[in-house]
GROMACS .gro file of N, CA and C in nm:
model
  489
    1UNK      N    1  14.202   1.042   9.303
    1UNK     CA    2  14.058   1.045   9.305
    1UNK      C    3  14.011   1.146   9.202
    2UNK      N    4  13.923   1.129   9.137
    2UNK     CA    5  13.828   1.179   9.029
    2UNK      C    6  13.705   1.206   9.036
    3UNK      N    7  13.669   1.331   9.015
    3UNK     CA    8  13.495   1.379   8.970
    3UNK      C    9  13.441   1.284   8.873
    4UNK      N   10  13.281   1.194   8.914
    4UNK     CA   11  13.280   1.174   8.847
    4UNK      C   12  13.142   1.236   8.762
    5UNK      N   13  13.138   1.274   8.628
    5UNK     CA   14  13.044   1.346   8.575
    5UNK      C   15  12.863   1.309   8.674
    6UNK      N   16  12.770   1.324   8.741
    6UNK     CA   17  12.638   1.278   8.782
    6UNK      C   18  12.581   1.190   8.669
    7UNK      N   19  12.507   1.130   8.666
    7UNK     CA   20  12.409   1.055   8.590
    7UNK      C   21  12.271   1.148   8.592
    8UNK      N   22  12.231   1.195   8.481
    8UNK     CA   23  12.028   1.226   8.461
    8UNK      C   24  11.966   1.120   8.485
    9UNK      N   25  11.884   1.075   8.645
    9UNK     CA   26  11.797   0.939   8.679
    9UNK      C   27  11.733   1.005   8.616
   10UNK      N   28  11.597   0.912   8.554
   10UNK     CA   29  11.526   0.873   8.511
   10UNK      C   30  11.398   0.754   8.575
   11UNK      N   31  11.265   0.804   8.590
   11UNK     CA   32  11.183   0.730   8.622
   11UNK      C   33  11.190   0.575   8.640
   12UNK      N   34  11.207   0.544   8.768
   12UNK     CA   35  11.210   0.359   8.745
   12UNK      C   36  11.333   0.299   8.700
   13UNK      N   37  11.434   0.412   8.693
   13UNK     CA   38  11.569   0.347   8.696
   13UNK      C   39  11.640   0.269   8.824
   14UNK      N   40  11.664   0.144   8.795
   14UNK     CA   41  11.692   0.038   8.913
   14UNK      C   42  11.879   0.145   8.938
   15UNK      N   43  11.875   0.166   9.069
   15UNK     CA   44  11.987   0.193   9.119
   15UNK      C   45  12.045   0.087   9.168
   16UNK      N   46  12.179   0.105   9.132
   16UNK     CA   47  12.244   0.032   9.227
   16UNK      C   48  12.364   0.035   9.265
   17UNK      N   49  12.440  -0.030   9.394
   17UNK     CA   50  12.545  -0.035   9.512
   17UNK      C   51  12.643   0.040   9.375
   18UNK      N   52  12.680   0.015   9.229
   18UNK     CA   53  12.802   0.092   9.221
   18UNK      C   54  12.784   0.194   9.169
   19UNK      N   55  12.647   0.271   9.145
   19UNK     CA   56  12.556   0.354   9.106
   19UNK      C   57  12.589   0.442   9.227
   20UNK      N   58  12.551   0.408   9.339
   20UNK     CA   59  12.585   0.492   9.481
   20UNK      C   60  12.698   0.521   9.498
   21UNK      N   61  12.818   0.402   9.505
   21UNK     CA   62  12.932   0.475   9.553
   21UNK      C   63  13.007   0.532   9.436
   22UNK      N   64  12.977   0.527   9.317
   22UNK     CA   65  13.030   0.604   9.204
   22UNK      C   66  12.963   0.727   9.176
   23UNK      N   67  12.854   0.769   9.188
   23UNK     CA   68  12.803   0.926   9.193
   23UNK      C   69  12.789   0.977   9.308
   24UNK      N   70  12.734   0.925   9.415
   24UNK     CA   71  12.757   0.966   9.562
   24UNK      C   72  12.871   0.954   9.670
   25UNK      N   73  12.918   0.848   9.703
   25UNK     CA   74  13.022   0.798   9.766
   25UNK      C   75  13.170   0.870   9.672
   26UNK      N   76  13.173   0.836   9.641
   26UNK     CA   77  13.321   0.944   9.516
   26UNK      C   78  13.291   1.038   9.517
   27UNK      N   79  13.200   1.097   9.452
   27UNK     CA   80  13.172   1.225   9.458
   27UNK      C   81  13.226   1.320   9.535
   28UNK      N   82  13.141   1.272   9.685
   28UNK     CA   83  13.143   1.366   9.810
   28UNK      C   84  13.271   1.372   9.882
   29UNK      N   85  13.356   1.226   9.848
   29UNK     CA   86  13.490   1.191   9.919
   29UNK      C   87  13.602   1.324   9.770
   30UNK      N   88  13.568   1.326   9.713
   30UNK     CA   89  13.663   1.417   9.598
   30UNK      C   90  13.619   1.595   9.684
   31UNK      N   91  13.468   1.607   9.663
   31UNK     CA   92  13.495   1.737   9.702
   31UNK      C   93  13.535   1.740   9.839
   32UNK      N   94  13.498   1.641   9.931
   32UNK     CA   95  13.558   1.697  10.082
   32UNK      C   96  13.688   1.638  10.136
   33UNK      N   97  13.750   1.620  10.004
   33UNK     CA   98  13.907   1.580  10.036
   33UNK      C   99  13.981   1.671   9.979
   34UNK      N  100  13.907   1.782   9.936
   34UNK     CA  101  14.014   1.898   9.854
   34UNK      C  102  14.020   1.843   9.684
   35UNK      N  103  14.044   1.988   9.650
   35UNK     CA  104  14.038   1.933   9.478
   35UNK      C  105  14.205   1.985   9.455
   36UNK      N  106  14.252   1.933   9.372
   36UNK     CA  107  14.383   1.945   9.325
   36UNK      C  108  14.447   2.098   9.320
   37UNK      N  109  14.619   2.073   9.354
   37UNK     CA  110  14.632   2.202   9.384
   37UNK      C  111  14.783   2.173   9.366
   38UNK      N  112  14.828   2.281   9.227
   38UNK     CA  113  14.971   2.309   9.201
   38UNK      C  114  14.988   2.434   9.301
   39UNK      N  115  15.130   2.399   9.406
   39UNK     CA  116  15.187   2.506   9.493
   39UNK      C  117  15.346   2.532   9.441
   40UNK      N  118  15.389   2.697   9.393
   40UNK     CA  119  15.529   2.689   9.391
   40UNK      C  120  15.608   2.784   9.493
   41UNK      N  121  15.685   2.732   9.575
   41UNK     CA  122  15.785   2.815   9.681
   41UNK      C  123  15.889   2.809   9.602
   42UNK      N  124  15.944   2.876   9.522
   42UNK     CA  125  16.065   2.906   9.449
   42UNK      C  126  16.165   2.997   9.504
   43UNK      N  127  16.278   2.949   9.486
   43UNK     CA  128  16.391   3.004   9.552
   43UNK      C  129  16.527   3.013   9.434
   44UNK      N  130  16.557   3.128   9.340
   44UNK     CA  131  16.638   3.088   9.216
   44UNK      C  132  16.770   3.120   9.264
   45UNK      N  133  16.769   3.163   9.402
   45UNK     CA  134  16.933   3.164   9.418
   45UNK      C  135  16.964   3.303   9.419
   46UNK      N  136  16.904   3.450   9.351
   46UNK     CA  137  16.942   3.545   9.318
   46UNK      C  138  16.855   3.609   9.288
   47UNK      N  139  16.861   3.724   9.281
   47UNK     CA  140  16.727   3.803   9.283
   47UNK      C  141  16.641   3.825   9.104
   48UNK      N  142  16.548   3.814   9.064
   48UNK     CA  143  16.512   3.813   8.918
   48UNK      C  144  16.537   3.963   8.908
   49UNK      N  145  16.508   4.022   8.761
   49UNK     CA  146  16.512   4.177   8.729
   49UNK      C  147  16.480   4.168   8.590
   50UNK      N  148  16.383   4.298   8.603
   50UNK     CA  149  16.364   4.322   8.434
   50UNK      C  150  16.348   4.432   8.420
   51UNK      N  151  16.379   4.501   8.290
   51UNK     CA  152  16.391   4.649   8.247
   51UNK      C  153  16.254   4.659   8.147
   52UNK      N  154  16.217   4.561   8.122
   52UNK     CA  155  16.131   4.474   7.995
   52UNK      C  156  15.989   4.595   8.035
   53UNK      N  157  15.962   4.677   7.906
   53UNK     CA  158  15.841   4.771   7.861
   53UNK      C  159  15.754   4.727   7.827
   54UNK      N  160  15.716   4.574   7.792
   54UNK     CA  161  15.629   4.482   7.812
   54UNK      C  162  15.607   4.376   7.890
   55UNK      N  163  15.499   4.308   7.867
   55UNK     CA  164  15.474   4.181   7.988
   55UNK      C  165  15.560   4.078   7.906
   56UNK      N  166  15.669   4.022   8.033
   56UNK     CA  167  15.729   3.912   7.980
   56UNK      C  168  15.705   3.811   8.122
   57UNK      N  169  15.751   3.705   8.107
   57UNK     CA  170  15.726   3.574   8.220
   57UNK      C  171  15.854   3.619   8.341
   58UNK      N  172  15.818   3.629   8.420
   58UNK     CA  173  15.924   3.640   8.533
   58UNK      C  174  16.026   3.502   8.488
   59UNK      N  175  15.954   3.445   8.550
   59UNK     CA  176  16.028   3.270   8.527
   59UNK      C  177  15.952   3.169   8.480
   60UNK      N  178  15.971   3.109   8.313
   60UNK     CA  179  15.873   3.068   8.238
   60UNK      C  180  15.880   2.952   8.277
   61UNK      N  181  16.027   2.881   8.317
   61UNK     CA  182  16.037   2.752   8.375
   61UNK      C  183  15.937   2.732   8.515
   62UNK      N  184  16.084   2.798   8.598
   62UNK     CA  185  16.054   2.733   8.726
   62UNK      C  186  15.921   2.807   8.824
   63UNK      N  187  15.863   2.935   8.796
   63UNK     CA  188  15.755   3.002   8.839
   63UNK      C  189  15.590   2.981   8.716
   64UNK      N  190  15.627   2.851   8.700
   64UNK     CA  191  15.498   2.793   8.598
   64UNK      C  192  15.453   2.676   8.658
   65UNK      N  193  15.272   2.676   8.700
   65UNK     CA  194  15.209   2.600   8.724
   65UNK      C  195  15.143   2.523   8.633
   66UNK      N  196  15.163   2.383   8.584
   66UNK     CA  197  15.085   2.337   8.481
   66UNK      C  198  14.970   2.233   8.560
   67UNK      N  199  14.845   2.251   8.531
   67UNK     CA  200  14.734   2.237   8.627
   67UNK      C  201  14.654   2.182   8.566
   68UNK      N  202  14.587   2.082   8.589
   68UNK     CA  203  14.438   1.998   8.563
   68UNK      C  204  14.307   2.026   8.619
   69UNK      N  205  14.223   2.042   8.533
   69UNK     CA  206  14.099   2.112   8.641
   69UNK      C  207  13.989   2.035   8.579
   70UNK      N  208  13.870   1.961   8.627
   70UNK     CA  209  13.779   1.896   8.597
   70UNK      C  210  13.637   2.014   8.611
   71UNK      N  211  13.646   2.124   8.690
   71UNK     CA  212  13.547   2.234   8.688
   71UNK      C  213  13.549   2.320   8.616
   72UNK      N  214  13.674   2.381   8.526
   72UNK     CA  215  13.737   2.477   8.452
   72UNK      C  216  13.733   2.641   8.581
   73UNK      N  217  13.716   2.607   8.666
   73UNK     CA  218  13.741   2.739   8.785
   73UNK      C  219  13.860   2.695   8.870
   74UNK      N  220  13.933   2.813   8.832
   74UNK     CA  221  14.093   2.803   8.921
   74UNK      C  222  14.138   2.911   9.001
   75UNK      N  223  14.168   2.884   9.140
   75UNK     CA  224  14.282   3.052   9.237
   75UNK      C  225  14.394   3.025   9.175
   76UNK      N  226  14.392   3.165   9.216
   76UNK     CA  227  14.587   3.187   9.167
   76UNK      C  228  14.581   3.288   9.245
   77UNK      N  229  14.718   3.240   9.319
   77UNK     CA  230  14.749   3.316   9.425
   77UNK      C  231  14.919   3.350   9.450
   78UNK      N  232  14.941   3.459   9.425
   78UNK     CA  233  15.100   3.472   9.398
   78UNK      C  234  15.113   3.603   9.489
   79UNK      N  235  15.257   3.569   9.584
   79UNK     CA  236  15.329   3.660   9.646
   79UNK      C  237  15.497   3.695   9.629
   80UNK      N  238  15.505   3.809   9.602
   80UNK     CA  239  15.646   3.810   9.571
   80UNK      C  240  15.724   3.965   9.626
   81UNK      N  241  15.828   3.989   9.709
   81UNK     CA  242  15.912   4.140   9.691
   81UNK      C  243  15.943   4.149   9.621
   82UNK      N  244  15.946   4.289   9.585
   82UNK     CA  245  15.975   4.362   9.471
   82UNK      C  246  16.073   4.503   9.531
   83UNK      N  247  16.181   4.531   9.427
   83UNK     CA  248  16.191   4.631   9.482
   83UNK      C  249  16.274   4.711   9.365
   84UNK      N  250  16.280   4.835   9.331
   84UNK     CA  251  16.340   4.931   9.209
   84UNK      C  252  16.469   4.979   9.199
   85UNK      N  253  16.533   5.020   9.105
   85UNK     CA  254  16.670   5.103   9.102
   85UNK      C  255  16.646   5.228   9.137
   86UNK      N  256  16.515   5.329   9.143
   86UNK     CA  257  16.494   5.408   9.153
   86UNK      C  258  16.340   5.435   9.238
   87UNK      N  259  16.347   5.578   9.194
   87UNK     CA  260  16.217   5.568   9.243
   87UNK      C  261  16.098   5.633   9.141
   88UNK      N  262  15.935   5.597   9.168
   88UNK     CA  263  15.867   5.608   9.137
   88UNK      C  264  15.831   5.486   8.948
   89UNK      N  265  15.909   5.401   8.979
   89UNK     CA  266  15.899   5.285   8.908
   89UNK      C  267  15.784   5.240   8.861
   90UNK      N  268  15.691   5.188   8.791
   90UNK     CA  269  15.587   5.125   8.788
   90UNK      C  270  15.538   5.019   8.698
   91UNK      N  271  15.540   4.924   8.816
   91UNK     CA  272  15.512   4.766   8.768
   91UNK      C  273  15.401   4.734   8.758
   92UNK      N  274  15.373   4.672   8.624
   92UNK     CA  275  15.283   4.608   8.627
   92UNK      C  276  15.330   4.437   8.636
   93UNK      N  277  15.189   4.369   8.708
   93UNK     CA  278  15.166   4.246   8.699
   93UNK      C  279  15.055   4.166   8.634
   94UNK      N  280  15.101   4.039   8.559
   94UNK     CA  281  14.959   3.982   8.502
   94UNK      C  282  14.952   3.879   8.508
   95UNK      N  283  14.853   3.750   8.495
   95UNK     CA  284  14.881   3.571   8.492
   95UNK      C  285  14.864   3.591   8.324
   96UNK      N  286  14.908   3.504   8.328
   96UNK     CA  287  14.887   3.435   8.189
   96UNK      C  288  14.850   3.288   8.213
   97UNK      N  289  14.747   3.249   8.096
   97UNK     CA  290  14.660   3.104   8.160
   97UNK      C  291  14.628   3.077   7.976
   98UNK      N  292  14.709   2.975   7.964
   98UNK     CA  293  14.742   2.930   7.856
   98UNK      C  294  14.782   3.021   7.739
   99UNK      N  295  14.839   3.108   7.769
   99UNK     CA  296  14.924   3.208   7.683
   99UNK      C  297  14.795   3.362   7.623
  100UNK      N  298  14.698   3.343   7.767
  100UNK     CA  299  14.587   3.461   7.665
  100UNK      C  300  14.659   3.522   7.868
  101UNK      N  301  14.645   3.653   7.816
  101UNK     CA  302  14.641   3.764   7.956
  101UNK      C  303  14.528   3.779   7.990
  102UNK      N  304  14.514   3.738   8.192
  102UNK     CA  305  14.400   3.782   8.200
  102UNK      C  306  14.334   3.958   8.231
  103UNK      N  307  14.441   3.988   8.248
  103UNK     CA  308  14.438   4.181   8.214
  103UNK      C  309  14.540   4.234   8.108
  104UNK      N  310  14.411   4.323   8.013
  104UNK     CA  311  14.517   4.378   7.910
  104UNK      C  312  14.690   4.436   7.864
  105UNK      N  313  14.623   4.488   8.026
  105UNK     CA  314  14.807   4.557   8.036
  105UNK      C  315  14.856   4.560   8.137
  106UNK      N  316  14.788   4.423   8.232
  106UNK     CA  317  14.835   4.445   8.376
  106UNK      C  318  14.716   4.440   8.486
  107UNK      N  319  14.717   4.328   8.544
  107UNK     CA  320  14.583   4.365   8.645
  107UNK      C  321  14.695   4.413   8.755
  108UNK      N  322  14.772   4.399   8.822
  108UNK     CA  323  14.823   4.435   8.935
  108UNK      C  324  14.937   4.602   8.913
  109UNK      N  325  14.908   4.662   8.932
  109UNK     CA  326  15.014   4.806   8.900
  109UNK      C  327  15.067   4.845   9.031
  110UNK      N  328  15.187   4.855   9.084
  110UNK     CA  329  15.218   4.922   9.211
  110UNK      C  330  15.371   4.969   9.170
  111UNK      N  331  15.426   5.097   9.266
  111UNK     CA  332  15.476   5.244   9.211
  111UNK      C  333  15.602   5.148   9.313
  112UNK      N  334  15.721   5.116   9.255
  112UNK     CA  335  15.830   5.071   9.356
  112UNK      C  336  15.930   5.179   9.356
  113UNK      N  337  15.979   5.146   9.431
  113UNK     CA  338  16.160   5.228   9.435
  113UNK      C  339  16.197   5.162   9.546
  114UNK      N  340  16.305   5.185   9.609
  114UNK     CA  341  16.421   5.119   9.656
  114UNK      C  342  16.429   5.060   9.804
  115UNK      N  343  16.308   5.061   9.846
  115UNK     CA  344  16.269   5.007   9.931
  115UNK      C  345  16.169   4.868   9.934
  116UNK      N  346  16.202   4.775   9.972
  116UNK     CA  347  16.119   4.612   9.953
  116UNK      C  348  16.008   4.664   9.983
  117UNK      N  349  15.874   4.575   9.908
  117UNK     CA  350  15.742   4.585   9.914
  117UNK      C  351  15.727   4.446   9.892
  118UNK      N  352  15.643   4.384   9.968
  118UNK     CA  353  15.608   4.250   9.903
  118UNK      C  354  15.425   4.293   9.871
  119UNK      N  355  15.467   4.186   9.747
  119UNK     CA  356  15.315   4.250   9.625
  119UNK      C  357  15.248   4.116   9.637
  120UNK      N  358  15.118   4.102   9.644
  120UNK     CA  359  15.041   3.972   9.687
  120UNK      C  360  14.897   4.011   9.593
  121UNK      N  361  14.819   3.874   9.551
  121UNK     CA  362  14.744   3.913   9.474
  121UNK      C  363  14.674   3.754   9.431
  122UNK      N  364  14.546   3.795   9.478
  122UNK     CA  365  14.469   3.631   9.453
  122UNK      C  366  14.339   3.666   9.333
  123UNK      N  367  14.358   3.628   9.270
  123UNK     CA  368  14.245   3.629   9.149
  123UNK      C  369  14.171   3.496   9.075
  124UNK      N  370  14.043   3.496   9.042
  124UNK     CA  371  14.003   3.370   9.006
  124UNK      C  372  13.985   3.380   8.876
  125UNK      N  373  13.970   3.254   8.789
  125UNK     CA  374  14.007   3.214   8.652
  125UNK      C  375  13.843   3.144   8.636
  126UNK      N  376  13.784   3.188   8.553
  126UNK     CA  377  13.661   3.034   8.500
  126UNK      C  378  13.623   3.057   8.391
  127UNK      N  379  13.536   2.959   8.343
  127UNK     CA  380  13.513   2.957   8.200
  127UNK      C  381  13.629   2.841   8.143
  128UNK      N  382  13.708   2.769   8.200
  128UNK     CA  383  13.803   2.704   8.140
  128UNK      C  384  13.784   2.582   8.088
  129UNK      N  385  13.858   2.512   8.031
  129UNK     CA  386  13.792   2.378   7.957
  129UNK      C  387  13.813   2.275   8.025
  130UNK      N  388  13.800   2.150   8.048
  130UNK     CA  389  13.827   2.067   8.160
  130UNK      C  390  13.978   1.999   8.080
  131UNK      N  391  14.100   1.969   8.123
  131UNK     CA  392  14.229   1.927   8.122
  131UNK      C  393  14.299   1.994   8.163
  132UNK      N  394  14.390   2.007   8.107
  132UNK     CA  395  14.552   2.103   8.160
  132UNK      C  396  14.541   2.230   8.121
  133UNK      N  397  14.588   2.304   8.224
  133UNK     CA  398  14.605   2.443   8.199
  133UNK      C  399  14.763   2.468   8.254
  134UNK      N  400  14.802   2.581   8.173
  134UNK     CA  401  14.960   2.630   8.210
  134UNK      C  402  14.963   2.769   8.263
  135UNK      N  403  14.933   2.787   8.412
  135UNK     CA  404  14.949   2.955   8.473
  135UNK      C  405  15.117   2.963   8.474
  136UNK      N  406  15.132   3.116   8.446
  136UNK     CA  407  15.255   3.157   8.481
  136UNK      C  408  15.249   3.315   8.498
  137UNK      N  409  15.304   3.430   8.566
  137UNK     CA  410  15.337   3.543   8.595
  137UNK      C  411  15.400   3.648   8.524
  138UNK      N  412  15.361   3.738   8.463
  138UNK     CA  413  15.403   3.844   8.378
  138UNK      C  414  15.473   3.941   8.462
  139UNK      N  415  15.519   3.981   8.405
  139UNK     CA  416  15.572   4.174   8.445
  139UNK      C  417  15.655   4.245   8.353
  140UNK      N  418  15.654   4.383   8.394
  140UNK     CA  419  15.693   4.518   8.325
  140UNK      C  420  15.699   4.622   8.408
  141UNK      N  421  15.809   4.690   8.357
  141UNK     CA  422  15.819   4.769   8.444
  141UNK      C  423  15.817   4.937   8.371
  142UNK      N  424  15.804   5.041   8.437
  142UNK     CA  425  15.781   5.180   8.334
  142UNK      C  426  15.893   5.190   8.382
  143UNK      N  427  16.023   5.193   8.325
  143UNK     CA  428  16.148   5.296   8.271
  143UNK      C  429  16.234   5.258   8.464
  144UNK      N  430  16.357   5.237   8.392
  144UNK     CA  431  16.432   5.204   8.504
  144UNK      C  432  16.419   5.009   8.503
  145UNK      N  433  16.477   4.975   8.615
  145UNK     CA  434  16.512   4.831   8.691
  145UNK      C  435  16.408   4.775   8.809
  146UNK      N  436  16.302   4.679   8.739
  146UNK     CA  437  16.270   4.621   8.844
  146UNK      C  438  16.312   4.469   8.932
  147UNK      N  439  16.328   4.474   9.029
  147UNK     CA  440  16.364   4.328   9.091
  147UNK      C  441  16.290   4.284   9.172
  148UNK      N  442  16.252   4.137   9.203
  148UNK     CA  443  16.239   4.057   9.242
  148UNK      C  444  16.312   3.943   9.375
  149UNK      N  445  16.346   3.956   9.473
  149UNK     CA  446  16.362   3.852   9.535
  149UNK      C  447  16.360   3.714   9.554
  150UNK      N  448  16.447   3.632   9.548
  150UNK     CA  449  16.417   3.540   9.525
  150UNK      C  450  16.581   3.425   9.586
  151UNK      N  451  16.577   3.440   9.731
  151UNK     CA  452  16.665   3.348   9.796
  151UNK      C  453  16.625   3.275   9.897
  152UNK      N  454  16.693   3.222   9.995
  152UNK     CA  455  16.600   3.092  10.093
  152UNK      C  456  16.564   3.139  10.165
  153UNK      N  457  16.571   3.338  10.165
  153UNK     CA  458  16.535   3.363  10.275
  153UNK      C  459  16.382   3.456  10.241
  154UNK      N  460  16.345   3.473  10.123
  154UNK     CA  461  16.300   3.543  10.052
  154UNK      C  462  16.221   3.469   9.906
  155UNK      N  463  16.135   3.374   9.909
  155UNK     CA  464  16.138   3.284   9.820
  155UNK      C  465  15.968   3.407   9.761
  156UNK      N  466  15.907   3.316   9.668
  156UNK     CA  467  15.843   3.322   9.565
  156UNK      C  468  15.759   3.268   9.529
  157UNK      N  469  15.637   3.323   9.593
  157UNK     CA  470  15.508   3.172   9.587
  157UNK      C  471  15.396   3.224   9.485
  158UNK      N  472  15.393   3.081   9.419
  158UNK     CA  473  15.273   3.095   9.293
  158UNK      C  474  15.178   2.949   9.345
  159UNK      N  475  15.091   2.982   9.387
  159UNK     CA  476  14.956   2.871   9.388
  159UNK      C  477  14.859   2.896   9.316
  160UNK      N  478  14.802   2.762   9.280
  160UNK     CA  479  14.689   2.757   9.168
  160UNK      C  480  14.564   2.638   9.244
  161UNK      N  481  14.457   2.669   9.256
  161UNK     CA  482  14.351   2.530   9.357
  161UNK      C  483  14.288   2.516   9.244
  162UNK      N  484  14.196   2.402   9.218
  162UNK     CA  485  14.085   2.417   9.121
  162UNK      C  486  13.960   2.466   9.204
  163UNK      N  487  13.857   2.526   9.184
  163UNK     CA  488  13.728   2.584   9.247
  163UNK      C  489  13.626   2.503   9.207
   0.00000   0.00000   0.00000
């Protein structure tokens, strides 16, 4: 099912039956049936890790949402443990949404060491163009080993809705 763009009526324009169920009837059945929605529960078998002093993709493959949006407004909603070789670690996190960052150097920052934290974080996207978009997950870490979780018991969720 598809949005379909409204029609501008116009004075004395004869409506009709596919006039209704194509701007009204569709319409209302698209927004109150939910609008499209890439979900990822990823599980890589082993825990991710990066030493990386810049933002690189956790997982460019398999932790990448490639998404269609007819409104250009998108959630992104990602949860993941994290946990350090040390202590006083500091990670940053960022989306990336078609290869531009939506924070310069990190919208998400939290201080790990060697104890699990699970890091959660929902942010909205707009202004976008109507087709495909490609979200995926950055990180960096300040000095030392950061890791990631990522087994069947411990998986890795990246969701994207259109708004």
């Amino acid at each position: 099912m598809t949005w379909n763009t409204p029609d501008t009526w116009t004075t004395g324009q004869l409506v009709t039956a596919e006039d209704l169920n194509l701007q009204l009837r569709d319409n209302l059945n698209y927004v109150h049936s939910g609008k499209p929605l890439a979900g990822i529960a990823y599980s890589a078998g082993s825990d991710y890790q990066t030493n990386s002093g810049t933002l690189v993709d956790i997982d460019g493959t398999n932790l990448k949402a490639t998404f269609t949006t007819t409104t250009g407004r998108i959630l992104i909603t990602f949860s993941g443990t994290f946990y350090a070789d040390g202590a006083a670690r500091l990670l940053n996190l960022d989306v990336d949404v078609d290869g531009a960052l939506m924070g310069p150097s990190g919208m998400v920052k939290e201080v790990l060491d060697a104890a699990p934290r699970l890091v959660t974080f929902v942010v909205a996207k707009t202004g976008l163009s109507n087709g495909s978009h490609t979200v995926k997950v950055k990180w960096t870490v300040g000095g030392g080993w950061a890791y990631l979780f990522s087994d069947s018991s411990c998986q890795v969720h990246l969701t994207v809705w259109e708004l």
